Coordinates of C-alpha atoms and ligand atoms in Angstrom, one line a residue:
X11 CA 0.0 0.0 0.0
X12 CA 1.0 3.5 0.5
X13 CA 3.9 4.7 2.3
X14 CA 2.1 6.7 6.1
X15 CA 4.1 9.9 4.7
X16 CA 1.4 9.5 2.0
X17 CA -1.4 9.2 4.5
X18 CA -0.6 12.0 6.5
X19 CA -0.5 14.5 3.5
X20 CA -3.6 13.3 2.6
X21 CA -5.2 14.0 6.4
X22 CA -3.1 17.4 6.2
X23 CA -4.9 18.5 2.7
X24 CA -8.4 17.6 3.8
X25 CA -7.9 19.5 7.5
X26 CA -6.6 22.4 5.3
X27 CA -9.5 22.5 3.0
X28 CA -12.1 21.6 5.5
X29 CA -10.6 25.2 7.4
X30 CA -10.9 26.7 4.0
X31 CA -14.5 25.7 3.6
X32 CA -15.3 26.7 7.3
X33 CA -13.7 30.0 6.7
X34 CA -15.7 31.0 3.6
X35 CA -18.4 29.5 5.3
X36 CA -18.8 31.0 9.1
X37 CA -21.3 28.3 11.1
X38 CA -24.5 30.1 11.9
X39 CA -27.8 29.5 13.2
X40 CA -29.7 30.8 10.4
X41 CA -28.7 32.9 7.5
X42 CA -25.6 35.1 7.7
X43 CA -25.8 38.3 5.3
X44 CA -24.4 38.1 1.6
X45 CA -20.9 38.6 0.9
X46 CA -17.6 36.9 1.2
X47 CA -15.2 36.4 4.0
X48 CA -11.9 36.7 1.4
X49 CA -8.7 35.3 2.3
X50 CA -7.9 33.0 5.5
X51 CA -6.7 34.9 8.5
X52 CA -6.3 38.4 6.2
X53 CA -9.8 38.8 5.1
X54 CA -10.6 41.6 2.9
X55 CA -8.3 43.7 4.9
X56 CA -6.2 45.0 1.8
X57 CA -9.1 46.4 0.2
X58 CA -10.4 47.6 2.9
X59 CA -7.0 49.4 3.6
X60 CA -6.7 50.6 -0.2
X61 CA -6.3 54.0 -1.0
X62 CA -8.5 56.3 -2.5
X63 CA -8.7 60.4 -3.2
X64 CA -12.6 60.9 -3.2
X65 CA -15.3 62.4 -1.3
X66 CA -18.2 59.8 -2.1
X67 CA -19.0 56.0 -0.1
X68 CA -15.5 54.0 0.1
X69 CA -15.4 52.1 -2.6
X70 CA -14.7 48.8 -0.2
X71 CA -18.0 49.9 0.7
X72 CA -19.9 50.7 -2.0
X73 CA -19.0 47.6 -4.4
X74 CA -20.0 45.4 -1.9
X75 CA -23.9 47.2 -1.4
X76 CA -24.1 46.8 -5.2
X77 CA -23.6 43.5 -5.1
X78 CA -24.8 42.4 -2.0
X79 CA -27.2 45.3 -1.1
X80 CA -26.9 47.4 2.2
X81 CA -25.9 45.0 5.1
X82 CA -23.4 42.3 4.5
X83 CA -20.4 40.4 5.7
X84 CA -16.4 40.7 5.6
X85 CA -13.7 39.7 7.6
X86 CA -11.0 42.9 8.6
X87 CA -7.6 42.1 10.5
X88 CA -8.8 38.7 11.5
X89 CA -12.2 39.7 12.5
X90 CA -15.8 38.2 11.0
X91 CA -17.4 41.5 10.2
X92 CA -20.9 42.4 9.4
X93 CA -21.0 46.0 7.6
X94 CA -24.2 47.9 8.3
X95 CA -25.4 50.8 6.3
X96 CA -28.7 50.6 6.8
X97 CA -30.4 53.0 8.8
X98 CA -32.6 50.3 11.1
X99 CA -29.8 48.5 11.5
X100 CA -27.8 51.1 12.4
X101 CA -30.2 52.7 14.8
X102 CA -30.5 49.8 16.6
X103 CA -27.1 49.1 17.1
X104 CA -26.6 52.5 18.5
X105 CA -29.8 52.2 20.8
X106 CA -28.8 48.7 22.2
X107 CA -25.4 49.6 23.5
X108 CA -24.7 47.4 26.6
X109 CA -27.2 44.9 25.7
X110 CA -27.2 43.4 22.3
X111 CA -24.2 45.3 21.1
X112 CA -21.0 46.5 22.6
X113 CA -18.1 48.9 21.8
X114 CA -15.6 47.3 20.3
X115 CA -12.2 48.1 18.4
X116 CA -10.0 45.8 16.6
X117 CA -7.2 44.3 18.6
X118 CA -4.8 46.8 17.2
X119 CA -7.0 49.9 18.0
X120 CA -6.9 48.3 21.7
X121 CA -3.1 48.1 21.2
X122 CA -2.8 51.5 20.1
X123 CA -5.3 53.1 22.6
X124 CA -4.2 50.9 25.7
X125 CA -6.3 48.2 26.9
X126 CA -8.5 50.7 29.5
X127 CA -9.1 53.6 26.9
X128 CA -12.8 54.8 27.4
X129 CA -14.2 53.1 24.2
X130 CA -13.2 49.5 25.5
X131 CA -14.7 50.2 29.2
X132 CA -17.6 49.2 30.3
X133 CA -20.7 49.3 32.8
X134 CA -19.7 51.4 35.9
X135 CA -15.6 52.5 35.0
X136 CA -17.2 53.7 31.7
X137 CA -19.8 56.0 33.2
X138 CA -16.7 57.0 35.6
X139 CA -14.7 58.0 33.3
X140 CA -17.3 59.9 30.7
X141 CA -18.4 62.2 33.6
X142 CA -14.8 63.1 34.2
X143 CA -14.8 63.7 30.2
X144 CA -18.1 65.9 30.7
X145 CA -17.0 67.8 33.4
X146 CA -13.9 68.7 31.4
X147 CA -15.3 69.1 28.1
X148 CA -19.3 69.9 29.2
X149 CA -21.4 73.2 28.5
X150 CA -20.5 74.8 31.7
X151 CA -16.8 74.3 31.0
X152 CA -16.7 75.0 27.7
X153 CA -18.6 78.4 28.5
X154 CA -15.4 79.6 30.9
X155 CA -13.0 78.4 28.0
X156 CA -14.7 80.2 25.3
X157 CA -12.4 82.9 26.2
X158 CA -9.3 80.7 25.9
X159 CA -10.1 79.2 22.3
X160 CA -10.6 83.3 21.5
X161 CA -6.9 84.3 22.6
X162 CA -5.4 80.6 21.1
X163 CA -6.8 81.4 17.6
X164 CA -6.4 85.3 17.2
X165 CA -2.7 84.9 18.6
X166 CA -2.0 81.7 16.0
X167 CA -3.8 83.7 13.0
X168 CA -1.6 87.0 14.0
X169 CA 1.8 84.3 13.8
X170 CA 0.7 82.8 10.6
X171 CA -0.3 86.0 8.9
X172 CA 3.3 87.1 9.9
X173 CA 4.6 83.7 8.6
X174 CA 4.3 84.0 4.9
X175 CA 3.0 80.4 3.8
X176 CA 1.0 77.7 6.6
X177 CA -0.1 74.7 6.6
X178 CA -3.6 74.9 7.8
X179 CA -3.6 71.2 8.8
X180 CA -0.5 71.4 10.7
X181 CA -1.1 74.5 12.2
X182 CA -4.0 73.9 13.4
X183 CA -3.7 70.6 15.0
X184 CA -0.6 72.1 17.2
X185 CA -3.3 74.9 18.2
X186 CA -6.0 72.7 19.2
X187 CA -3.6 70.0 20.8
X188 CA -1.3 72.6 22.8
X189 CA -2.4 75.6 22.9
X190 CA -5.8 74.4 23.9
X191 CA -6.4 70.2 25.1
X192 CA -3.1 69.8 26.5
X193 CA -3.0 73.1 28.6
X194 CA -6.3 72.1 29.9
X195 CA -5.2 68.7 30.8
X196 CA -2.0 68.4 31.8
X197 CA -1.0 72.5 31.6
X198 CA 1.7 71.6 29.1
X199 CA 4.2 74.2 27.4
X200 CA 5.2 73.7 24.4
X201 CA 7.7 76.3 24.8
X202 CA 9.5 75.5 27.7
X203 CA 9.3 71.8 27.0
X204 CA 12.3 69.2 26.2
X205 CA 10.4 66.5 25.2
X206 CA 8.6 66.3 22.2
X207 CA 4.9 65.1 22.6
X208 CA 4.0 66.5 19.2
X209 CA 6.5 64.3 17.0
X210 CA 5.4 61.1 19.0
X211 CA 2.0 62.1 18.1
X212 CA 2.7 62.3 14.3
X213 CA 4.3 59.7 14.2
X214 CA 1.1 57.9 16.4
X215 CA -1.4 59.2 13.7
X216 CA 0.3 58.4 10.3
X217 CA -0.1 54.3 11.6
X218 CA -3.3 54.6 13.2
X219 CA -5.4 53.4 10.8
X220 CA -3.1 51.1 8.9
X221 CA -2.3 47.6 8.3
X222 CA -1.6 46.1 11.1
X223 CA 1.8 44.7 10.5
X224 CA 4.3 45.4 13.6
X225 CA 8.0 45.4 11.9
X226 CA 10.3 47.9 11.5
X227 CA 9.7 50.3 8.6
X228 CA 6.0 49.9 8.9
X229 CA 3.5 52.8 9.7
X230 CA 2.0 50.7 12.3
X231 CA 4.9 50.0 13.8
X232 CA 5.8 53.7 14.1
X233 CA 2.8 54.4 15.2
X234 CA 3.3 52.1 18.1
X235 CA 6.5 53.4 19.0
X236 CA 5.0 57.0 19.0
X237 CA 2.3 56.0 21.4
X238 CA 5.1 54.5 24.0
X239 CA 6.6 57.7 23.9
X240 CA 3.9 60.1 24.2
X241 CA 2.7 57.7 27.4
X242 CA 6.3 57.7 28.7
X243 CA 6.4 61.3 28.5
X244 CA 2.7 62.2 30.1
X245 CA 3.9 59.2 32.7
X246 CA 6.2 61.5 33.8
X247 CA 4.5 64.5 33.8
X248 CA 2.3 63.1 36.3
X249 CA 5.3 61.4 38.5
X250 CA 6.7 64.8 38.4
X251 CA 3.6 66.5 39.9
X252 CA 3.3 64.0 42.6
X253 CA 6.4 65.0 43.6
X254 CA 5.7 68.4 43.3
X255 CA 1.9 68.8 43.8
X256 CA 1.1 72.5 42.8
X257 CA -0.6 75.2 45.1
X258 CA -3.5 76.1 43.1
X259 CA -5.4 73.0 41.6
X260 CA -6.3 73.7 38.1
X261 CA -6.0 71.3 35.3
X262 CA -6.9 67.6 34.6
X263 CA -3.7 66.0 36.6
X264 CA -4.8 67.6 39.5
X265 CA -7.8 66.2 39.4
X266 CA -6.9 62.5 38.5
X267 CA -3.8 62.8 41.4
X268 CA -6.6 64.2 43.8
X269 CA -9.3 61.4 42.9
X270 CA -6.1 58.5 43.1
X271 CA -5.7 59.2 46.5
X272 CA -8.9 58.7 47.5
X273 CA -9.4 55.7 49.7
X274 CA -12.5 54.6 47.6
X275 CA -11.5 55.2 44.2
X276 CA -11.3 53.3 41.1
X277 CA -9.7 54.8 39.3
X278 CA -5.7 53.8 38.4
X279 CA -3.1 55.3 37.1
X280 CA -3.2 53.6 33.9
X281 CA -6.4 54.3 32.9
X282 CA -6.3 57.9 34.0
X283 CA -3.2 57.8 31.5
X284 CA -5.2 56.0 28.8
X285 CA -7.8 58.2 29.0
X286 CA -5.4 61.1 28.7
X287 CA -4.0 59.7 25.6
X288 CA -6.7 59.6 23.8
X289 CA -8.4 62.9 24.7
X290 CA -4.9 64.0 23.4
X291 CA -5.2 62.1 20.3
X292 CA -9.3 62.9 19.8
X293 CA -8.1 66.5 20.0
X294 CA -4.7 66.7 17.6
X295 CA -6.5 64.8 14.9
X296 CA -10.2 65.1 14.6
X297 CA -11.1 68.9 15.1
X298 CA -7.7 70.1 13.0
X299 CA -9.5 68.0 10.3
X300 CA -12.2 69.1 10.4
X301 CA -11.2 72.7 10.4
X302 CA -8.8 72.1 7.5
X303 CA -11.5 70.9 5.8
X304 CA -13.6 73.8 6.2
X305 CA -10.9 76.2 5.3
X306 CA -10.5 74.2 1.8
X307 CA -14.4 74.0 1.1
X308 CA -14.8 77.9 1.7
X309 CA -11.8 78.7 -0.4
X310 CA -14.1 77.2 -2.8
X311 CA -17.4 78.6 -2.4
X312 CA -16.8 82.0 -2.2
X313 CA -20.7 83.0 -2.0
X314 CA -20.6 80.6 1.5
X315 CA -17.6 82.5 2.6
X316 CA -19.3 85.6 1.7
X317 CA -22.1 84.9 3.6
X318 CA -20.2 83.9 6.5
X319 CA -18.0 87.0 6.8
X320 CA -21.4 88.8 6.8
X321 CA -22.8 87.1 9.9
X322 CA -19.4 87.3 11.8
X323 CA -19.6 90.9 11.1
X324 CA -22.3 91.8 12.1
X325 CA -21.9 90.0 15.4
X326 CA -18.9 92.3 15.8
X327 CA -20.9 95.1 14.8
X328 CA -23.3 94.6 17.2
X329 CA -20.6 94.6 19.4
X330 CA -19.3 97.6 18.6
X331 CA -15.2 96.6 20.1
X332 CA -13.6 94.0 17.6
X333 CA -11.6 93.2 20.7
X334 CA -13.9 92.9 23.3
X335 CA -14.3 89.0 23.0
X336 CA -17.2 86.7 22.3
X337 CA -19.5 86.0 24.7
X338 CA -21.7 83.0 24.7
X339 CA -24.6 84.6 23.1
X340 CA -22.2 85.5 20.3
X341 CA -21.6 82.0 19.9
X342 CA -25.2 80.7 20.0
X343 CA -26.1 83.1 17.5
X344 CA -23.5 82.1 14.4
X345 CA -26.3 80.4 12.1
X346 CA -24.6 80.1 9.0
X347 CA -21.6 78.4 11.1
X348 CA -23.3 75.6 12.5
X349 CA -24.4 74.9 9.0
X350 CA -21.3 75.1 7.5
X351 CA -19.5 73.0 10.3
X352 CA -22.9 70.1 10.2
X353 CA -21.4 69.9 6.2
X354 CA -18.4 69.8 6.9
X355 CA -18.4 67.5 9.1
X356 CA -20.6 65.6 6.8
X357 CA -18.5 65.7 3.6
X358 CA -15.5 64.8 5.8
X359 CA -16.5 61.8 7.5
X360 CA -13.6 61.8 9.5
X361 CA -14.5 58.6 11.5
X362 CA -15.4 56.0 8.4
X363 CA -16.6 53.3 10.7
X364 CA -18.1 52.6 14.3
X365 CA -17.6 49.3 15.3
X366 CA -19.4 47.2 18.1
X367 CA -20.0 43.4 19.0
X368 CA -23.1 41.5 18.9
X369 CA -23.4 40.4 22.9
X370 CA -26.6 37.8 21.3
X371 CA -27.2 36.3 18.6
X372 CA -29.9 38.8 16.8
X373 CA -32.4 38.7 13.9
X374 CA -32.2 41.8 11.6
X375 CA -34.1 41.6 8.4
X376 CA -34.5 37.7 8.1
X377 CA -30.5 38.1 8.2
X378 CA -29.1 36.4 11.7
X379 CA -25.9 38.2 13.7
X380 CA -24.2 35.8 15.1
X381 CA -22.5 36.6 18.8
X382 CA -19.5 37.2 18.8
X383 CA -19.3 38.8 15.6
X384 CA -18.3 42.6 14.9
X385 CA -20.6 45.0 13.6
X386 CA -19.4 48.0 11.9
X387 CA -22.0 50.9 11.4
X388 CA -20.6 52.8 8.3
X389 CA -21.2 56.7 8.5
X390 CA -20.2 57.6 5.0
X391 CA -22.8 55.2 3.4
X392 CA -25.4 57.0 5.2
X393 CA -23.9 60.9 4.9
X394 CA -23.6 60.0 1.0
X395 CA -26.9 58.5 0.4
X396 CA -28.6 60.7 -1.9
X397 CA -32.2 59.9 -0.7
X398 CA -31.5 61.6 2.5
X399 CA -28.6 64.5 0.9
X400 CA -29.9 65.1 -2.4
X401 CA -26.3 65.3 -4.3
X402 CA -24.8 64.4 -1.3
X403 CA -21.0 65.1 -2.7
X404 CA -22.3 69.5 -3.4
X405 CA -20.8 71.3 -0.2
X406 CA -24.5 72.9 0.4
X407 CA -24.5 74.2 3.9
X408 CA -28.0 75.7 3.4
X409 CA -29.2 72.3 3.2
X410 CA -29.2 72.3 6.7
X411 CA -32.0 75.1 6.6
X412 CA -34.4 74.7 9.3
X413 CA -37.7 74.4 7.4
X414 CA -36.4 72.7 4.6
X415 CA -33.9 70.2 6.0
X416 CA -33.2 70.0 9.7
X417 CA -36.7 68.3 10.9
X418 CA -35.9 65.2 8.8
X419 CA -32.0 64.7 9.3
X420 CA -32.3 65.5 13.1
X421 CA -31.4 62.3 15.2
X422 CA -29.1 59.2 14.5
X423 CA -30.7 58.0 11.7
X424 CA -29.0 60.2 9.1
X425 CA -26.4 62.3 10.8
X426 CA -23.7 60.1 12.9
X427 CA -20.1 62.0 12.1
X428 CA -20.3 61.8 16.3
X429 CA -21.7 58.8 16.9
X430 CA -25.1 58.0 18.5
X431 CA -26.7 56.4 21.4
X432 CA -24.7 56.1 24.9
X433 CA -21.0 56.6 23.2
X434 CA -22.1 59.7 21.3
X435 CA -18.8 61.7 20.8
X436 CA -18.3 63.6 24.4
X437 CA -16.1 66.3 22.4
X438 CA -19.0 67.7 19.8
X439 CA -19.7 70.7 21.5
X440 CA -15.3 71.0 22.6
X441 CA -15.3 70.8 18.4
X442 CA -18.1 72.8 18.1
X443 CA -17.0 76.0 19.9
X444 CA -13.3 75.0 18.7
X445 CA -14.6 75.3 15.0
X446 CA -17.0 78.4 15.1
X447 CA -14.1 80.1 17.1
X448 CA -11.8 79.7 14.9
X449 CA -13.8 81.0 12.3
X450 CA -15.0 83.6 13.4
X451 CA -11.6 85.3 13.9
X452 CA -10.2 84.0 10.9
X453 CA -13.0 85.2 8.3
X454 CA -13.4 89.2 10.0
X455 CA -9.3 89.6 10.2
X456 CA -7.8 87.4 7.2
X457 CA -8.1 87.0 3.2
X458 CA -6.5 83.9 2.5
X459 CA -4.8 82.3 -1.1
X460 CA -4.8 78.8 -1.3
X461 CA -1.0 78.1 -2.6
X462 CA -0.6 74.3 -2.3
X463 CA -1.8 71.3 -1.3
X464 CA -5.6 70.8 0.1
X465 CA -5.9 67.2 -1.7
X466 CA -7.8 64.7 0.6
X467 CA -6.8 61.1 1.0
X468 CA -8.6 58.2 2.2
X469 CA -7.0 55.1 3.7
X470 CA -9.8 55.3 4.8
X471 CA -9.5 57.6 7.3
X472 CA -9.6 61.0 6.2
X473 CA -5.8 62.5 5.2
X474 CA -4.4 65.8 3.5
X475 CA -1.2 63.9 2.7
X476 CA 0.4 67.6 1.6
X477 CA -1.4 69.0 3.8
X478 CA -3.0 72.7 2.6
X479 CA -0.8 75.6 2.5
X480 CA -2.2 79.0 2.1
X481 CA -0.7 82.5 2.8
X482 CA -3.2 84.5 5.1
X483 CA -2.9 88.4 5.0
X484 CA -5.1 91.0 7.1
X485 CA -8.2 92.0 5.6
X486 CA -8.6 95.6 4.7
Ligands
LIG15 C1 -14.6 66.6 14.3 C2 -14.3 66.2 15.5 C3 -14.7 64.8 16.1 C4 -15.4 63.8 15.5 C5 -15.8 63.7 14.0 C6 -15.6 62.8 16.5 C7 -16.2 61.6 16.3 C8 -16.5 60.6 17.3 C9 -17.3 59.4 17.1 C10 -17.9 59.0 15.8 C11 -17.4 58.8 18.3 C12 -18.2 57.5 18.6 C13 -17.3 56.3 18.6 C14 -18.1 55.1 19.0 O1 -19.3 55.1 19.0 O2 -17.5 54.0 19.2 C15 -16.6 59.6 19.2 C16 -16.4 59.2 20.5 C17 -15.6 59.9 21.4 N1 -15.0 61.2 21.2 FE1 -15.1 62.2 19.5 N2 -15.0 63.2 17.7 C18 -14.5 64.5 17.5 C19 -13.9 65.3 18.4 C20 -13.6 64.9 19.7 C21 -12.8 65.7 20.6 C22 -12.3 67.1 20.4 C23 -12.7 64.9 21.8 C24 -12.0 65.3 23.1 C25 -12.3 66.2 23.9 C26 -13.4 63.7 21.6 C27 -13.5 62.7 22.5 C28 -14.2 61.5 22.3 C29 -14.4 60.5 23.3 C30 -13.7 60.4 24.7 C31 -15.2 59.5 22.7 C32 -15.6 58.1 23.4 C33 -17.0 58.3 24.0 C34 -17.6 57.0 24.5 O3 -17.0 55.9 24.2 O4 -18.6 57.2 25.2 N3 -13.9 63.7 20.3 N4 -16.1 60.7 18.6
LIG16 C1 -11.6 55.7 -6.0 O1 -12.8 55.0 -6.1 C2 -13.5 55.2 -7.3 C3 -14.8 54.5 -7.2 O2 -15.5 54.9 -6.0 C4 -12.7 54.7 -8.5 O3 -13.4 54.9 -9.7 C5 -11.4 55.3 -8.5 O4 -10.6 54.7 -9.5 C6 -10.7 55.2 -7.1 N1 -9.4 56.0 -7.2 C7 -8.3 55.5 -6.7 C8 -7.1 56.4 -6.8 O5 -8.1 54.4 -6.3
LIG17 C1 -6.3 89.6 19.3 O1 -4.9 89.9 19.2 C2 -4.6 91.2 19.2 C3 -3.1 91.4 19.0 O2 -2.6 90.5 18.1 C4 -5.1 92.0 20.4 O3 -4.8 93.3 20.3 C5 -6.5 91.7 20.6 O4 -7.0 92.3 21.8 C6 -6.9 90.2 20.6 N1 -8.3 90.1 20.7 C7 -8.9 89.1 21.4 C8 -10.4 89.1 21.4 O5 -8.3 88.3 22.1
LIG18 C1 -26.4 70.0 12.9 O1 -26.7 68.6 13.1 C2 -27.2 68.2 14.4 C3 -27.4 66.7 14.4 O2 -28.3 66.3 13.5 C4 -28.5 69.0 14.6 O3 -29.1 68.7 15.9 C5 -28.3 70.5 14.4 O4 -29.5 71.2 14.5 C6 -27.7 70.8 13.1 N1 -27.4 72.2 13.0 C7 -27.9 73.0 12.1 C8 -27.5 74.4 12.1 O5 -28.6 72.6 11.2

């Protein structure tokens, strides 16, 4: 007969394929959506990874609701997947938080963020932590800092005006991460600082949402490296003012040093330091976006920016002192703004997906979710859909008129750049006031040229890989 060698390649080959078979073919107690799980162990990662320079629905994304229609399955870094842009769906994954569904990143996103960040806590540490967040970043805060995010952007304007050529994107994010988050949290100087917390940061961000490969060379791997740093160096911030508490309590390591040495607490170190790392990253990288973003769209649309300079001038005419400051009731009453900053936010869809595990097995549409699985909820699908934005890729912001538009795109269903349900972004009203701010001053003091740059990438997270220079010169 045949030699055993023989027999065990022949055992080998038919586990192989039978894990092949069960790969492409996830078990499941009734029927799993369309689509296909790809490659063993990689998945469809790579296309989900792929590049692309457009506004509209990834196209990861949109091939697969063409051929499979809006809810259907994937595998990502090692993950079953099911992708949701449908509205129901997404709705009630949002609403179910804590009992079907769960927050849930991809191992790396846990590797990146530490294993206590706020989005991977649960039950009561969770709630701990997000009223810290809201008492930080909440309406009554934000009202005393509205003064703050004033002084930050008309003294950065006045330096870049003086400048020559800036690069909105960087400029911005080193305004709104240390001018601004990191004074408030850990009353850092950029000036008198050795260590650099910015270059860890870039280096953190140009990996984060990258194939997960950890080997020299690599984004991911940088990006890795640039999180040890930044937590060594903010671990030593908060050594240091242990050593050396300060008289007058004021910003967020206070507070965390103050609430550690309670006999009661829960809270630790290392998640006080997780969650410090990633207000610090939501800060650096999401507003200065956003913002950048902005700037492009109303370079151009003049007839928005036109518009725009007309309500923050009258606001200051009302005023009657350029220099007097906003007050609150300036801020509530920049129409126009919030429109523009709803659209932009829109078009940018700076967080591409939301992802969550099914706690249950549930029944969606005749379709079954398996437990165990991951869910991701996929904003752009639903920002893009032209039944709900008619030509969804137009930068309109007067879509967002009250009487025509606002009724039906209120609530989750059709607007979720922040989220929805329990884990609704805690910063939107931080970005909010960050984003109108810095409008406000930039539109009544500066003319701006675009010079270079101001081309968006997709990876998919949003990117402006040259960033977008302009030169900004006082208005007359
Ligand atoms: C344009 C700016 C921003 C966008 C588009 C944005 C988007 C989002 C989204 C979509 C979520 C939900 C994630 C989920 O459900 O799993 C979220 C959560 C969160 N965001 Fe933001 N964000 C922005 C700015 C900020 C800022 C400035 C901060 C910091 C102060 C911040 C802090 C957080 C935190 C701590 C969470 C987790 C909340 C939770 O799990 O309950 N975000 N953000
Ligand atoms: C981006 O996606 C569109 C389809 O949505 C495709 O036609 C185009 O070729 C892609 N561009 C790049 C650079 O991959
Ligand atoms: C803005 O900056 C200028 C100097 O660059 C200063 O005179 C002015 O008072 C500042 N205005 C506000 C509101 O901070
Ligand atoms: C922006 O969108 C939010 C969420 O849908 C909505 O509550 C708000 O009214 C919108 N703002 C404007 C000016 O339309």
């Amino acid at each position: 007969m045949f030699p055993p060698l023989v027999y065990v390649i022949v055992i080998l080959i038919i586990a192989l394929l039978n894990w092949l078979y069960s790969w492409r073919n996830p078990r499941c107690n009734g029927v799993l959506p369309p689509g296909s799980m790809g490659w063993p162990l990689l998945g469809e990662s790579f296309s989900f990874f792929s590049r692309n320079t457009s506004f509209g629905i990834p196209p990861f994304v949109k091939d697969r609701m063409q051929r499979y229609g809006p809810v259907f399955k994937t595998s990502l870094v090692g993950r079953p997947v099911i992708v949701s842009t449908d509205a129901d769906l997404n709705y009630l994954v949002f609403q179910q938080e804590g009992q079907l569904f769960q927050s849930w990143y991809p191992d790396t996103f846990t590797e990146i963020f530490g294993r206590q960040n706020v989005g991977s806590l649960h039950g009561f540490m969770y709630k701990y932590l997000k009223n810290m967040v809201l008492k930080l970043f909440g309406p009554e805060s934000l009202k005393k800092m509205l003064v703050d995010v004033e002084q930050a952007a008309n003294a950065s304007l006045k330096r870049w005006s003086m400048e020559g050529v800036v690069d909105v994107k960087e400029a911005t994010a080193k305004v709104m991460i240390f001018d601004l988050t990191a004074k408030k949290l850990i009353s850092y100087d950029s000036e008198s600082s050795s260590e650099n917390l910015r270059e860890s940061f870039v280096a953190f961000i140009q990996g984060l949402i990258s194939f997960p490969l950890d080997i020299p060379g690599t984004a991911y791997h940088k990006c890795l490296k640039g999180r040890r740093q930044a937590m060594r160096l903010l671990k030593n911030m908060l050594q240091e003012r242990r050593e050396r508490p300060r008289k007058v309590q004021g910003d967020f390591f206070d507070y965390v040093l103050e609430e550690l040495q309670r006999e009661d607490t829960v809270l630790t170190e290392a998640i006080a330091l997780d969650l410090m790392f990633v207000l610090l990253f939501a800060s650096f990288e999401t507003t200065s976006l956003a913002l950048t973003l902005a700037t492009k769209l109303l370079s151009d649309h003049p007839l928005v920016l036109k518009q725009m300079r007309e309500e923050h001038d009258a606001i200051i005419k009302q005023k009657g002192d350029a220099d007097s400051g906003l007050t609150w009731s300036d801020y509530k009453c920049m129409k126009l703004t919030f429109q523009v900053i709803n659209e932009t936010v829109r078009l940018a869809n700076i967080v591409p997906g939301i992802f969550r595990k099914s706690l249950r097995e549930t029944k969606f549409k005749g379709y079954t979710i398996p437990a165990g699985w991951a869910v991701m909820v996929c904003p752009p699908a639903v920002h893009l859909d032209p039944s709900k934005y008619k030509d969804p890729l137009d930068f309109n912001p007067w879509r967002w008129e009250a009487s025509t538009h606002t009724q039906r795109v209120q609530g989750v269903k059709n607007f979720m750049a922040f989220g929805g349900g329990m884990r609704f972004c805690v910063g939107t009203d931080f970005t909010k006031v960050q984003m109108a701010v810095f409008l406000h001053c930039l539109v009544t003091k500066y003319k701006w040229d675009p010079i270079k740059g101001g081309n968006i990438l997709r990876t998919p997270g949003l990117q402006f890989p040259d960033g977008f220079h302009i030169q900004l010169s006082e208005r007359d």
